[in-house]
CSV table of C-alpha atoms in Angstrom, one decimal:
chain,number,residue,atom,x,y,z
A,20,MET,CA,-17.6,-16.2,4.7
A,21,GLU,CA,-15.7,-16.8,1.9
A,22,LYS,CA,-17.2,-13.9,0.1
A,23,ILE,CA,-16.9,-11.6,3.2
A,24,ALA,CA,-12.9,-12.4,3.0
A,25,HIS,CA,-12.9,-11.7,-0.7
A,26,ILE,CA,-14.3,-8.5,0.0
A,27,PHE,CA,-12.2,-7.1,2.7
A,28,SER,CA,-9.0,-8.3,0.7
A,29,PHE,CA,-10.1,-6.8,-2.1
A,30,ILE,CA,-11.1,-3.5,-0.6
A,31,LEU,CA,-7.9,-3.6,1.3
A,32,HIS,CA,-5.6,-4.6,-1.1
A,33,PRO,CA,-1.6,-3.6,-1.0
A,34,ALA,CA,-2.4,-1.0,-4.0
A,35,LEU,CA,-5.1,1.1,-2.5
A,36,ILE,CA,-2.6,1.6,1.0
A,37,PRO,CA,-1.0,5.0,-0.7
A,38,THR,CA,-4.4,6.2,-1.3
A,39,ILE,CA,-5.5,5.4,1.9
A,40,VAL,CA,-3.0,6.6,3.8
A,41,PHE,CA,-2.6,10.0,2.3
A,42,SER,CA,-6.4,10.5,1.8
A,43,LEU,CA,-6.4,10.2,6.3
A,44,ILE,CA,-3.3,12.7,6.5
A,45,VAL,CA,-4.8,15.3,3.9
A,46,VAL,CA,-8.0,14.6,6.1
A,47,TYR,CA,-7.1,14.4,9.5
A,48,ALA,CA,-3.7,15.8,9.7
A,49,PRO,CA,-4.1,18.9,7.8
A,50,SER,CA,-1.2,20.7,9.3
A,51,ALA,CA,1.1,17.9,7.6
A,52,VAL,CA,0.0,19.0,4.1
A,53,THR,CA,-0.4,23.0,4.9
A,54,TYR,CA,1.2,23.6,1.7
A,55,LEU,CA,-1.8,22.1,-0.3
A,56,SER,CA,-4.7,24.1,-1.0
A,57,LEU,CA,-8.3,22.2,-1.1
A,58,GLU,CA,-8.4,21.9,-4.9
A,59,GLY,CA,-4.7,21.0,-4.7
A,60,LYS,CA,-5.2,17.9,-2.0
A,61,LYS,CA,-8.3,16.5,-4.5
A,62,THR,CA,-5.9,16.9,-7.2
A,63,PHE,CA,-3.3,15.3,-4.9
A,64,ILE,CA,-5.5,12.5,-3.9
A,65,TRP,CA,-6.8,11.5,-7.8
A,66,LEU,CA,-2.9,11.7,-9.1
A,67,ILE,CA,-1.9,9.0,-6.0
A,68,PHE,CA,-5.0,6.7,-6.5
A,69,ILE,CA,-4.3,7.0,-10.5
A,70,SER,CA,-0.5,6.2,-10.5
A,71,THR,CA,-0.2,3.8,-7.4
A,72,TYR,CA,-3.4,1.8,-7.7
A,73,LEU,CA,-5.0,1.6,-11.2
A,74,PHE,CA,-1.4,1.9,-13.5
A,75,PRO,CA,-0.4,-1.4,-11.4
A,76,LEU,CA,-3.6,-2.8,-11.6
A,77,PHE,CA,-3.4,-2.7,-15.4
A,78,MET,CA,0.2,-4.2,-14.9
A,79,VAL,CA,-0.9,-7.1,-12.7
A,80,LEU,CA,-3.7,-7.7,-15.7
A,81,LEU,CA,-1.5,-7.1,-18.2
A,82,ASN,CA,1.2,-9.7,-17.0
A,83,SER,CA,-1.1,-12.1,-16.2
A,84,PHE,CA,-2.4,-12.0,-19.9
A,85,LEU,CA,0.9,-12.1,-21.1
A,86,ARG,CA,1.9,-15.6,-18.4
A,87,HIS,CA,-1.6,-17.0,-19.6
A,88,ASN,CA,-2.9,-15.8,-22.4
A,89,LYS,CA,-6.5,-14.5,-20.9
A,90,LEU,CA,-7.6,-11.9,-18.7
A,91,SER,CA,-9.3,-12.8,-15.0
A,92,VAL,CA,-10.0,-11.7,-11.9
A,93,GLU,CA,-7.8,-14.7,-10.7
A,94,GLY,CA,-4.9,-13.1,-12.1
A,95,LEU,CA,-4.8,-10.9,-9.5
A,96,TYR,CA,-4.6,-12.9,-6.9
A,97,MET,CA,-1.3,-14.0,-7.6
A,98,ARG,CA,-1.3,-17.1,-5.5
A,99,LYS,CA,2.0,-18.4,-6.4
A,100,ALA,CA,4.8,-16.5,-5.3
A,101,LYS,CA,6.7,-16.7,-8.4
A,102,ASP,CA,3.8,-14.9,-9.9
A,103,ARG,CA,4.0,-12.2,-8.0
A,104,VAL,CA,8.0,-11.1,-8.1
A,105,LEU,CA,7.4,-9.0,-12.0
A,106,PRO,CA,4.2,-7.3,-10.6
A,107,PHE,CA,5.9,-6.3,-7.4
A,108,LEU,CA,9.4,-5.4,-9.1
A,109,PHE,CA,7.0,-3.2,-11.9
A,110,THR,CA,5.1,-1.6,-9.1
A,111,GLY,CA,8.1,-0.6,-7.3
A,112,ILE,CA,10.1,0.7,-9.9
A,113,ILE,CA,6.3,2.7,-10.8
A,114,TYR,CA,6.4,4.0,-6.9
A,115,THR,CA,10.4,4.9,-7.3
A,116,GLY,CA,9.5,7.0,-10.0
A,117,ILE,CA,6.7,8.9,-8.2
A,118,THR,CA,8.8,9.5,-5.2
A,119,TYR,CA,11.2,11.0,-7.2
A,120,LEU,CA,9.2,13.2,-8.8
A,121,LEU,CA,7.7,14.0,-5.7
A,122,TYR,CA,10.7,14.8,-4.0
A,123,ASP,CA,11.7,16.6,-6.8
A,124,THR,CA,8.5,18.7,-6.3
A,125,GLN,CA,10.5,21.7,-4.1
A,126,HIS,CA,6.9,23.1,-2.7
A,127,LEU,CA,6.3,19.8,-1.1
A,128,ASN,CA,7.5,18.7,2.4
A,129,THR,CA,9.5,15.5,3.5
A,130,VAL,CA,5.6,14.3,4.6
A,131,ILE,CA,4.3,12.8,1.3
A,132,TYR,CA,7.5,11.5,-0.3
A,133,ALA,CA,9.4,10.3,2.9
A,134,ILE,CA,6.1,7.9,3.4
A,135,MET,CA,5.8,7.2,-0.4
A,136,ALA,CA,9.5,6.2,-0.4
A,137,CYS,CA,9.1,3.7,2.4
A,138,ILE,CA,5.9,2.4,0.3
A,139,SER,CA,8.3,2.0,-2.5
A,140,ILE,CA,11.4,0.5,-0.9
A,141,THR,CA,8.4,-2.1,0.7
A,142,VAL,CA,7.4,-3.2,-2.8
A,143,LEU,CA,10.7,-3.8,-4.1
A,144,CYS,CA,11.4,-6.1,-1.0
A,145,LEU,CA,8.2,-7.6,-1.7
A,146,ALA,CA,9.5,-8.3,-5.2
A,147,LEU,CA,12.9,-9.5,-3.4
A,148,ILE,CA,11.5,-12.2,-0.8
A,149,ASN,CA,8.6,-13.5,-3.3
A,150,ILE,CA,11.7,-14.8,-5.6
A,151,PHE,CA,12.2,-17.2,-2.9
A,152,TRP,CA,9.3,-17.4,0.0
A,153,LYS,CA,6.0,-16.1,-0.5
A,154,ILE,CA,5.3,-13.2,1.9
A,155,SER,CA,1.9,-11.7,2.8
A,156,ALA,CA,1.4,-8.5,1.0
A,157,HIS,CA,-1.3,-7.7,2.4
A,158,ALA,CA,0.3,-7.7,5.7
A,159,ALA,CA,2.8,-5.5,5.2
A,160,GLY,CA,0.6,-2.9,3.5
A,161,ILE,CA,-1.9,-2.5,6.1
A,162,ILE,CA,0.4,-3.0,9.1
A,163,GLY,CA,3.1,0.0,7.2
A,164,ALA,CA,0.0,2.5,6.9
A,165,ILE,CA,-0.8,2.2,10.7
A,166,VAL,CA,2.7,2.8,11.6
A,167,TYR,CA,2.9,5.5,8.9
A,168,LEU,CA,-0.3,7.3,10.6
A,169,ILE,CA,1.5,6.8,14.2
A,170,ASP,CA,4.1,8.6,12.8
A,171,ILE,CA,2.4,11.6,11.8
A,172,GLN,CA,0.5,11.7,15.1
A,173,ILE,CA,3.8,11.9,16.5
A,174,VAL,CA,5.7,14.1,14.2
A,175,PHE,CA,2.3,16.3,13.9
A,176,PRO,CA,0.6,16.1,17.6
A,177,ASP,CA,-2.4,18.7,16.2
A,178,ASN,CA,-4.2,16.0,13.7
A,179,LEU,CA,-7.2,13.6,14.3
A,180,LEU,CA,-5.9,10.4,13.3
A,181,PHE,CA,-6.3,8.6,16.5
A,182,ILE,CA,-9.6,7.3,15.5
A,183,PRO,CA,-9.0,6.5,12.1
A,184,THR,CA,-5.7,4.7,13.3
A,185,ILE,CA,-8.2,2.9,15.6
A,186,ILE,CA,-9.9,1.9,12.6
A,187,LEU,CA,-7.6,0.6,10.8
A,188,ILE,CA,-6.3,-1.2,13.3
A,189,PHE,CA,-9.6,-3.1,13.3
A,190,LEU,CA,-9.4,-3.5,9.5
A,191,ALA,CA,-6.1,-5.1,9.7
A,192,GLY,CA,-7.3,-7.9,12.4
A,193,ILE,CA,-10.2,-8.5,9.6
A,194,VAL,CA,-7.5,-8.6,6.5
A,195,ILE,CA,-5.5,-10.7,8.0
A,196,SER,CA,-7.7,-13.2,9.4
A,197,SER,CA,-9.7,-13.3,6.0
A,198,ARG,CA,-6.3,-14.1,4.4
A,199,MET,CA,-5.4,-16.7,6.6
A,200,PHE,CA,-9.1,-17.9,5.9
A,201,LEU,CA,-9.0,-18.1,2.1
A,202,GLN,CA,-5.7,-20.4,2.9
A,203,GLU,CA,-3.6,-18.0,1.2
A,204,HIS,CA,-0.9,-17.6,3.3
A,205,THR,CA,0.6,-19.5,6.5
A,206,PRO,CA,1.2,-17.6,10.0
A,207,MET,CA,4.7,-17.2,9.3
A,208,GLN,CA,4.1,-15.6,6.1
A,209,ILE,CA,1.6,-13.5,7.5
A,210,VAL,CA,4.4,-12.6,10.6
A,211,GLY,CA,6.7,-11.9,7.6
A,212,GLY,CA,4.5,-9.2,6.4
A,213,VAL,CA,3.6,-7.6,9.5
A,214,VAL,CA,7.8,-7.5,10.0
A,215,LEU,CA,8.0,-5.9,6.6
A,216,GLY,CA,5.5,-3.5,7.4
A,217,ILE,CA,6.7,-2.6,10.9
A,218,ALA,CA,9.7,-1.9,9.5
A,219,SER,CA,8.3,0.4,6.4
A,220,GLY,CA,6.6,2.4,9.0
A,221,LEU,CA,9.9,2.9,11.3
A,222,GLY,CA,12.3,3.7,8.3
A,223,ALA,CA,9.1,6.8,7.5
A,224,PHE,CA,9.9,7.7,10.8
A,225,MET,CA,13.4,8.0,10.5
A,226,LEU,CA,12.9,10.2,7.4
A,227,LEU,CA,10.7,12.4,9.2
A,228,ASN,CA,12.6,13.4,12.1
C-alpha cells in the first residue's frame, strides 16, 4: 500500500498539473483552442511539460543539493514546510513568466493564459503559506485541475470533458488519501489545499467570463 501511495503521489505531482490540464483541454475540448493546429497543439504540450515540470523539477533537485550537499529522491518530497518555500517561490516565478509570455502572444485566447495565471498565483500562495504552515500542494493542484475542467465545460459546452473530469475526481480521492496514508499531511492541511484549489478554479472562471 505504501508503494502504491508513493506512485500516485509521484504521477499526480502538482508540477504535472499544467501538463495534465492542458493536454485534456487540447484533446477533449478542441473548441477552446481552435487557433492551434494539430502540430501546434503537440508543440504547445511539450513546451508546457518542459517549462512547468522538467525545469521546476531541476530547481527542486538543485535546491535539495544546495541544502543537503547531495542529490536524492528524498529531496523531492520536501516533507518540511520550510523546505517547500524556495522551490515553490522559484516555480511560481517561472510560471508567472510563462503566463506573461502566453498573454503577450496575440493569437492565443484567454483560455490558456487565464488558467496558467491562476496556477501561477496558486503556486506563489503555496510558497507564502508554507512560511507559516504546511499545506497540501497535491490537494491544491488536483482540485484546481478539476475546477479548471468544469470551467471549460461551462464556458465551452461543446466538449467531451465530462468523463475525464469524473476520472480526475476519482484520482483526486486516491491521491489525497495517499498523502494522508503516508502521513505527509494532516486533515486540516488537506482541507487547506482543497480550499486553495477551489479558489484558484473560481479565479480562472472569472477570467474566462
